[in-house]
Short mmCIF file of C-alpha atoms in Angstrom, two decimals:
data_model
loop_
_atom_site.label_atom_id
_atom_site.label_comp_id
_atom_site.label_asym_id
_atom_site.label_seq_id
_atom_site.Cartn_x
_atom_site.Cartn_y
_atom_site.Cartn_z
CA MET A 22 73.17 123.60 107.98
CA THR A 23 69.53 122.56 107.73
CA GLU A 24 69.09 125.68 105.31
CA ILE A 25 72.06 124.87 103.22
CA LEU A 26 70.88 121.27 102.78
CA GLU A 27 67.24 122.46 101.86
CA GLN A 28 68.87 124.80 99.24
CA ASP A 29 71.13 121.90 98.04
CA GLN A 30 68.11 119.69 97.38
CA SER A 31 66.59 122.54 95.25
CA ARG A 32 69.62 122.64 93.28
CA VAL A 33 69.68 118.79 92.78
CA ASN A 34 66.28 119.02 91.59
CA SER A 35 66.96 121.72 89.19
CA ILE A 36 69.93 119.85 87.60
CA HIS A 37 67.79 116.73 87.21
CA ALA A 38 65.05 118.81 85.56
CA ARG A 39 67.51 120.55 83.06
CA LEU A 40 69.21 117.30 82.21
CA SER A 41 66.03 115.50 81.60
CA GLU A 42 65.12 118.00 79.00
CA LYS A 43 68.23 117.37 77.09
CA LEU A 44 68.36 113.67 77.19
CA GLY A 45 83.73 112.07 72.79
CA LEU A 46 89.58 113.84 73.10
CA ASN A 47 92.18 116.34 72.01
CA GLY A 48 95.65 116.97 73.68
CA PHE A 49 96.08 118.96 76.74
CA ARG A 50 97.39 122.45 75.56
CA ALA A 51 99.63 124.36 78.21
CA SER A 52 99.10 127.95 78.80
CA LYS A 53 100.09 130.56 81.43
CA ALA A 54 98.28 129.99 84.61
CA THR A 55 96.49 132.48 86.74
CA THR A 56 95.42 131.51 90.20
CA ILE A 57 92.88 133.34 92.41
CA PRO A 58 92.14 132.47 96.12
CA ALA A 59 88.97 130.52 96.60
CA LYS A 60 87.20 130.54 100.04
CA SER A 61 84.47 128.57 101.69
CA GLY A 62 81.14 130.47 101.46
CA SER A 63 80.24 129.17 105.01
CA THR A 64 81.34 132.67 106.24
CA ILE A 65 78.40 134.11 104.50
CA GLY A 66 76.13 131.39 105.13
CA SER A 67 76.56 129.38 101.90
CA GLY A 68 77.56 125.67 101.29
CA ASN A 69 79.34 126.81 98.04
CA TYR A 70 82.60 128.53 97.20
CA VAL A 71 83.67 132.01 96.36
CA VAL A 72 86.21 134.12 94.80
CA THR A 73 86.92 137.78 94.30
CA ILE A 74 87.11 139.36 90.88
CA GLY A 75 87.50 143.05 89.75
CA LEU A 76 84.77 144.57 87.42
CA GLY A 77 84.89 148.04 85.86
CA THR A 78 86.98 151.13 85.28
CA PRO A 79 87.87 152.01 88.04
CA LYS A 80 88.13 148.24 89.29
CA ARG A 81 85.65 147.29 91.79
CA ASP A 82 86.18 144.02 93.68
CA LEU A 83 83.07 141.77 93.91
CA THR A 84 82.68 138.37 95.72
CA LEU A 85 81.08 135.84 93.35
CA MET A 86 80.06 132.20 93.91
CA PHE A 87 81.70 130.15 91.25
CA ASP A 88 79.67 127.57 89.64
CA THR A 89 80.38 124.69 87.11
CA GLY A 90 76.73 124.30 86.45
CA SER A 91 75.88 127.72 85.21
CA ASP A 92 76.98 129.68 82.22
CA ILE A 93 76.20 133.34 82.59
CA THR A 94 78.01 135.47 85.00
CA TRP A 95 75.95 138.10 86.66
CA THR A 96 76.12 140.66 89.69
CA GLN A 97 73.69 142.87 91.43
CA CYS A 98 73.78 146.42 89.83
CA GLN A 99 72.58 149.94 90.68
CA PRO A 100 69.87 150.98 90.34
CA CYS A 101 67.93 148.34 92.16
CA LEU A 102 64.71 148.70 90.31
CA LYS A 103 62.52 146.04 92.09
CA SER A 104 64.25 143.89 94.81
CA CYS A 105 68.05 143.28 95.80
CA TYR A 106 69.31 141.23 98.62
CA GLN A 107 72.11 142.20 101.15
CA GLN A 108 75.66 141.51 99.86
CA LYS A 109 79.13 141.88 101.40
CA GLU A 110 80.43 144.70 99.09
CA PRO A 111 78.60 147.93 97.83
CA THR A 112 76.53 147.04 94.78
CA PHE A 113 78.16 147.53 91.29
CA ASP A 114 77.18 150.91 89.80
CA PRO A 115 77.75 150.72 85.91
CA SER A 116 77.25 154.48 85.53
CA LYS A 117 80.52 155.00 87.69
CA SER A 118 82.45 152.88 85.21
CA SER A 119 84.03 154.42 82.01
CA THR A 120 84.19 150.83 80.27
CA TYR A 121 80.59 149.64 80.87
CA SER A 122 78.18 149.33 77.82
CA ASN A 123 74.93 147.66 77.32
CA ILE A 124 74.31 144.87 74.73
CA SER A 125 71.70 145.89 72.07
CA CYS A 126 68.63 143.59 71.50
CA SER A 127 69.66 143.13 67.89
CA SER A 128 73.16 141.62 68.87
CA SER A 129 73.75 137.94 68.20
CA VAL A 130 75.09 137.50 71.64
CA CYS A 131 71.64 138.55 73.02
CA SER A 132 70.11 135.75 71.47
CA GLN A 133 72.60 133.29 73.05
CA LEU A 134 70.76 134.05 76.58
CA SER A 135 68.21 131.56 75.52
CA SER A 136 70.40 128.49 75.92
CA ALA A 137 72.58 130.20 78.78
CA THR A 138 69.81 130.67 80.94
CA GLY A 139 66.72 128.77 79.63
CA ILE A 140 64.82 132.03 79.35
CA SER A 141 64.28 134.04 76.09
CA PRO A 142 65.80 137.59 76.38
CA GLY A 143 63.91 140.57 76.52
CA CYS A 144 64.18 144.05 75.14
CA SER A 145 63.95 147.42 76.81
CA SER A 146 64.74 150.54 74.92
CA SER A 147 66.88 148.52 72.50
CA THR A 148 68.94 147.04 75.45
CA CYS A 149 69.05 143.39 75.85
CA VAL A 150 67.43 142.18 79.11
CA TYR A 151 68.40 138.83 80.69
CA GLY A 152 66.69 136.80 83.31
CA ILE A 153 67.81 133.59 84.97
CA LYS A 154 65.70 131.50 87.55
CA TYR A 155 66.82 128.89 89.97
CA PHE A 156 64.70 125.81 91.10
CA ASP A 157 64.71 127.28 94.79
CA GLN A 158 62.88 130.36 93.25
CA SER A 159 65.99 132.61 93.58
CA PHE A 160 66.40 134.68 90.40
CA SER A 161 68.40 137.54 88.81
CA ALA A 162 67.21 139.79 86.01
CA GLY A 163 68.47 142.97 84.48
CA PHE A 164 70.43 144.53 81.57
CA PHE A 165 73.08 142.36 79.64
CA GLY A 166 76.13 144.25 79.37
CA LYS A 167 79.81 144.23 78.56
CA GLU A 168 82.58 145.28 80.91
CA LYS A 169 86.33 145.10 81.77
CA LEU A 170 86.95 141.87 83.92
CA THR A 171 90.10 141.70 85.98
CA LEU A 172 91.14 138.43 87.50
CA LYS A 173 94.66 139.68 88.37
CA SER A 174 96.28 142.79 87.37
CA ARG A 175 97.95 140.86 84.44
CA ASP A 176 94.96 139.27 83.38
CA VAL A 177 92.35 141.70 82.25
CA PHE A 178 89.60 141.11 79.59
CA ASN A 179 87.83 143.84 77.81
CA ASN A 180 84.07 143.43 76.79
CA PHE A 181 83.42 140.76 78.95
CA LEU A 182 79.73 139.73 78.66
CA PHE A 183 77.62 139.41 82.02
CA GLY A 184 74.20 140.27 83.56
CA CYS A 185 73.75 143.40 85.30
CA GLY A 186 71.01 142.52 87.69
CA GLN A 187 68.58 145.20 88.92
CA ASN A 188 65.88 142.71 90.28
CA ASN A 189 67.55 140.05 92.25
CA GLN A 190 66.28 137.56 95.07
CA GLY A 191 67.03 134.54 96.79
CA LEU A 192 69.44 132.42 98.72
CA PHE A 193 72.95 134.02 97.43
CA SER A 194 73.98 134.47 100.97
CA GLY A 195 75.87 137.82 100.80
CA ALA A 196 77.65 137.18 97.52
CA ALA A 197 77.65 139.79 94.95
CA GLY A 198 76.39 137.20 92.29
CA LEU A 199 77.63 134.26 90.49
CA LEU A 200 80.69 133.40 88.12
CA GLY A 201 79.54 130.94 85.48
CA LEU A 202 82.10 128.29 84.67
CA GLY A 203 79.81 125.85 82.62
CA ARG A 204 80.23 124.75 79.09
CA GLY A 205 78.24 127.31 77.07
CA PRO A 206 79.37 130.08 74.90
CA LEU A 207 78.72 132.98 77.59
CA SER A 208 80.58 131.23 80.24
CA LEU A 209 83.68 132.63 81.73
CA ILE A 210 85.55 129.67 80.36
CA GLN A 211 84.42 130.18 76.76
CA GLN A 212 84.94 133.95 76.85
CA THR A 213 88.56 133.54 78.08
CA ALA A 214 89.29 130.72 75.72
CA THR A 215 91.86 132.30 73.56
CA LYS A 216 94.13 133.05 76.61
CA TYR A 217 93.43 130.08 78.83
CA ASN A 218 92.63 127.34 76.20
CA ARG A 219 89.50 126.38 78.04
CA VAL A 220 91.29 124.77 81.05
CA PHE A 221 90.60 125.53 84.56
CA SER A 222 91.12 123.88 87.92
CA TYR A 223 90.26 124.22 91.56
CA CYS A 224 91.11 123.08 94.96
CA LEU A 225 88.24 123.48 97.50
CA PRO A 226 89.72 124.19 101.00
CA SER A 227 88.21 121.86 103.92
CA THR A 228 87.47 124.53 106.44
CA SER A 229 86.09 128.02 106.31
CA SER A 230 89.25 129.36 107.87
CA ALA A 231 91.42 127.74 104.98
CA THR A 232 92.13 128.96 101.48
CA GLY A 233 91.95 127.01 98.33
CA SER A 234 92.37 128.26 94.72
CA LEU A 235 90.59 128.68 91.27
CA THR A 236 93.10 128.48 88.49
CA PHE A 237 92.67 129.40 84.79
CA GLY A 238 94.94 127.96 82.20
CA LYS A 239 96.89 125.38 84.35
CA THR A 240 99.12 122.88 82.83
CA ALA A 241 98.77 119.15 83.50
CA SER A 242 100.93 117.74 86.26
CA SER A 243 102.02 114.19 86.29
CA SER A 244 99.81 113.40 89.31
CA ILE A 245 96.58 114.31 87.41
CA LYS A 246 94.46 111.34 86.18
CA PHE A 247 91.94 112.19 83.52
CA THR A 248 88.55 110.53 82.75
CA PRO A 249 86.71 111.61 79.59
CA LEU A 250 83.68 113.74 79.76
CA SER A 251 80.55 111.80 79.56
CA LYS A 252 78.61 112.03 76.05
CA LEU A 253 75.28 112.08 78.28
CA THR A 254 75.83 115.83 79.15
CA GLU A 255 77.60 116.99 75.90
CA ASP A 256 74.75 119.26 74.84
CA THR A 257 74.31 120.75 78.42
CA SER A 258 76.12 123.30 80.47
CA PHE A 259 77.12 120.33 82.90
CA TYR A 260 80.28 118.28 83.14
CA GLY A 261 79.39 114.69 83.11
CA LEU A 262 81.54 111.74 84.32
CA ASP A 263 80.95 107.98 83.71
CA THR A 264 81.23 106.57 87.28
CA LEU A 265 82.00 102.79 87.25
CA GLY A 266 82.12 101.93 91.01
CA ILE A 267 82.81 102.88 94.58
CA ALA A 268 85.08 101.30 97.20
CA VAL A 269 85.03 101.42 100.98
CA GLY A 270 87.95 100.37 102.76
CA GLY A 271 89.88 99.48 99.48
CA LYS A 272 87.15 96.84 98.70
CA LYS A 273 84.98 97.62 95.70
CA LEU A 274 81.26 97.50 96.35
CA SER A 275 79.07 94.92 94.35
CA ILE A 276 77.12 97.50 92.43
CA ALA A 277 76.42 96.82 88.70
CA THR A 278 78.14 99.47 86.47
CA SER A 279 74.82 99.93 84.74
CA VAL A 280 73.49 101.43 87.92
CA PHE A 281 75.86 104.40 87.36
CA LEU A 282 75.96 104.59 83.78
CA ASN A 283 72.18 104.42 83.01
CA ALA A 284 71.48 107.94 84.60
CA GLY A 285 75.07 109.18 84.41
CA THR A 286 76.85 111.40 86.71
CA VAL A 287 77.51 115.23 86.97
CA ILE A 288 80.43 116.92 88.78
CA ASP A 289 79.10 120.11 90.05
CA SER A 290 80.90 122.82 92.27
CA GLY A 291 77.55 124.21 93.31
CA THR A 292 75.94 121.06 94.67
CA VAL A 293 77.08 120.59 98.35
CA ILE A 294 76.40 116.70 98.98
CA THR A 295 77.01 113.82 96.60
CA ARG A 296 73.92 112.22 95.39
CA LEU A 297 73.84 108.51 94.41
CA PRO A 298 71.31 106.15 92.74
CA PRO A 299 69.44 104.53 95.54
CA VAL A 300 70.98 101.00 95.01
CA ALA A 301 74.43 102.49 95.03
CA TYR A 302 73.68 104.50 98.18
CA SER A 303 72.31 101.52 100.08
CA ALA A 304 75.48 99.68 99.19
CA LEU A 305 77.65 102.45 100.39
CA LYS A 306 75.77 102.94 103.60
CA ALA A 307 75.89 99.19 104.39
CA ALA A 308 79.55 98.82 103.92
CA PHE A 309 80.43 102.07 105.95
CA LYS A 310 78.13 100.92 108.67
CA ASP A 311 79.94 97.61 108.87
CA ALA A 312 83.25 99.50 108.84
CA MET A 313 82.19 101.79 111.72
CA LYS A 314 80.32 99.17 113.76
CA SER A 315 82.32 99.91 116.95
CA TYR A 316 80.86 103.48 117.07
CA PRO A 317 77.36 104.13 118.44
CA LEU A 318 74.80 105.28 115.79
CA THR A 319 72.53 108.11 116.66
CA SER A 320 69.44 109.94 115.01
CA GLY A 321 69.92 111.36 111.53
CA PHE A 322 69.06 114.85 110.34
CA SER A 323 68.06 116.60 107.17
CA LEU A 324 69.47 114.52 104.08
CA PHE A 325 71.49 112.14 106.43
CA ASP A 326 70.63 108.84 107.85
CA THR A 327 73.82 107.32 108.97
CA CYS A 328 75.16 109.32 111.97
CA TYR A 329 77.35 108.71 114.84
CA ASP A 330 77.84 110.00 118.32
CA LEU A 331 81.62 110.64 118.59
CA SER A 332 81.68 112.65 121.71
CA LYS A 333 83.34 110.02 123.78
CA TYR A 334 86.17 109.37 121.45
CA GLU A 335 89.57 111.19 121.06
CA THR A 336 90.44 109.51 117.77
CA VAL A 337 88.22 107.80 115.22
CA SER A 338 89.11 105.42 112.51
CA ILE A 339 87.15 106.08 109.23
CA PRO A 340 87.29 103.82 106.23
CA LYS A 341 88.55 105.35 103.05
CA ILE A 342 86.06 105.82 100.26
CA SER A 343 87.09 105.89 96.73
CA PHE A 344 85.25 106.59 93.40
CA LEU A 345 86.22 104.69 90.14
CA PHE A 346 85.69 106.78 86.91
CA SER A 347 86.11 105.64 83.29
CA GLY A 348 89.84 105.57 82.01
CA ASN A 349 90.84 103.62 85.05
CA VAL A 350 90.76 106.83 87.33
CA ASN A 351 90.50 105.96 90.94
CA VAL A 352 89.82 109.04 93.23
CA ASP A 353 90.38 108.68 96.92
CA LEU A 354 88.17 111.30 98.91
CA ASP A 355 89.75 113.38 101.48
CA VAL A 356 88.54 112.51 105.06
CA SER A 357 86.68 115.89 105.09
CA GLY A 358 84.57 114.52 102.13
CA ILE A 359 83.43 111.56 103.87
CA LEU A 360 81.78 112.80 107.21
CA ILE A 361 79.83 115.96 107.86
CA ALA A 362 79.27 117.07 111.49
CA GLN A 363 76.18 118.98 112.74
CA LYS A 364 77.91 118.55 116.23
CA ILE A 365 80.32 116.09 117.75
CA SER A 366 77.41 113.89 119.08
CA GLN A 367 75.97 113.85 115.58
CA VAL A 368 78.55 113.15 112.62
CA CYS A 369 77.12 111.78 109.45
CA LEU A 370 78.13 110.00 106.41
CA ALA A 371 78.15 112.93 103.86
CA PHE A 372 75.99 111.22 101.02
CA ALA A 373 72.51 111.01 100.10
CA GLY A 374 70.49 108.87 97.61
CA ASN A 375 68.40 110.24 94.99
CA SER A 376 64.73 109.52 94.82
CA ASP A 377 64.84 107.16 91.97
CA ASP A 378 67.54 105.29 89.93
CA ASP A 379 66.78 107.26 86.81
CA SER A 380 67.99 110.55 88.22
CA ALA A 381 71.53 111.55 87.61
CA GLY A 382 74.14 111.14 90.23
CA ILE A 383 75.79 114.43 91.18
CA PHE A 384 79.56 114.65 92.61
CA GLY A 385 79.24 117.45 95.01
CA ASN A 386 81.61 119.90 96.52
CA VAL A 387 81.92 118.20 99.99
CA GLN A 388 83.50 115.21 98.13
CA GLN A 389 85.83 117.22 96.21
CA LYS A 390 87.25 118.97 99.26
CA ARG A 391 91.23 119.30 99.08
CA LEU A 392 91.47 117.25 95.58
CA GLU A 393 92.93 119.05 92.74
CA VAL A 394 90.08 119.04 90.12
CA VAL A 395 91.15 119.90 86.45
CA TYR A 396 88.60 120.65 83.71
CA ASP A 397 90.16 120.41 80.26
CA VAL A 398 87.20 121.54 78.40
CA ALA A 399 88.85 121.59 75.03
CA GLY A 400 90.35 118.05 75.64
CA GLY A 401 86.78 116.84 76.58
CA ARG A 402 88.11 115.48 79.98
CA VAL A 403 88.26 116.07 83.87
CA GLY A 404 91.25 115.17 86.01
CA PHE A 405 91.81 114.67 89.69
CA GLY A 406 94.98 115.02 91.59
CA PRO A 407 95.49 113.94 95.15
CA ALA A 408 94.68 116.15 98.18
CA GLY A 409 96.40 119.44 98.06
CA CYS A 410 95.09 122.76 99.67
CA ALA A 411 94.28 122.93 103.48
#
């Protein structure tokens, strides 16, 4: 848990750094939906979520972390020229696929790597070379190629652009790579736009044994309430939300709306714990402590400073926490998104404060558990539905 939270803080620092460098709705079009199972990455030591996709001909199944804060999709590839980490499945070998080809340095899509990765592409024997580095010093580098991507047997995409990594290192916890669901032109969402209309959704399961879903092209249901994407992040890979307030136990906290709107909020599947402006976190913590005053406090750990010893209780009454987003969208968190347990004698409020009020808030994946979260990228909005998957 401590290692996951240290990685999480590195990602938060990276998001803040990328946003600081950078700093309007169409109809929702229906399309045929394709759903693939989503699982907690905790089984491979990650706080993120994974799906299995098919790559190449013949198809090879690969387990990838899916990430709304990244554009490029990449997987480890043979040959491993410098370093590769241990992964669950055998490493993808492009020489054994009849549909793989490299992208040339002169191709226009090669130049798009600069915005997708933040690093200018290289060139090796006329082949485009990509590199991406994450804030925790994890990285992937290798050839930029195209290949047949299979999400389901009826959902096959030829010439899918991805990174074939021959030098990979870092905290990817056994996954074969990363599936980029960001807003940039090289993301899976943009590359499959003609089929799925740039619409996707997910439901993140609350336990490691449960199965959630990642769906492409889902139609809007009546239970989904949409909030417009924030203008603050429209030139970035991120999906921004305008947070207006937080309620505890049905009572809205006395936090000025400007506290949230000045720095903005990002919704991110790859950040584990929600980060709030210090002023907002202090108000949340105080209200939560007041509602939980009948339970004994205990020492905190890592990011968490509001923890309880619940070892002597068979049932616990936990106050409801809700987020209010623009468009009058009220999102009630599932109970699995409110507390996080190191052990039964150390159960903590699953939020953390940023170091300052100028850093963007981040709505992390713990707080998204069991919600149906719909990204209508073409329509410029994100929707939330009530708790669904297990």
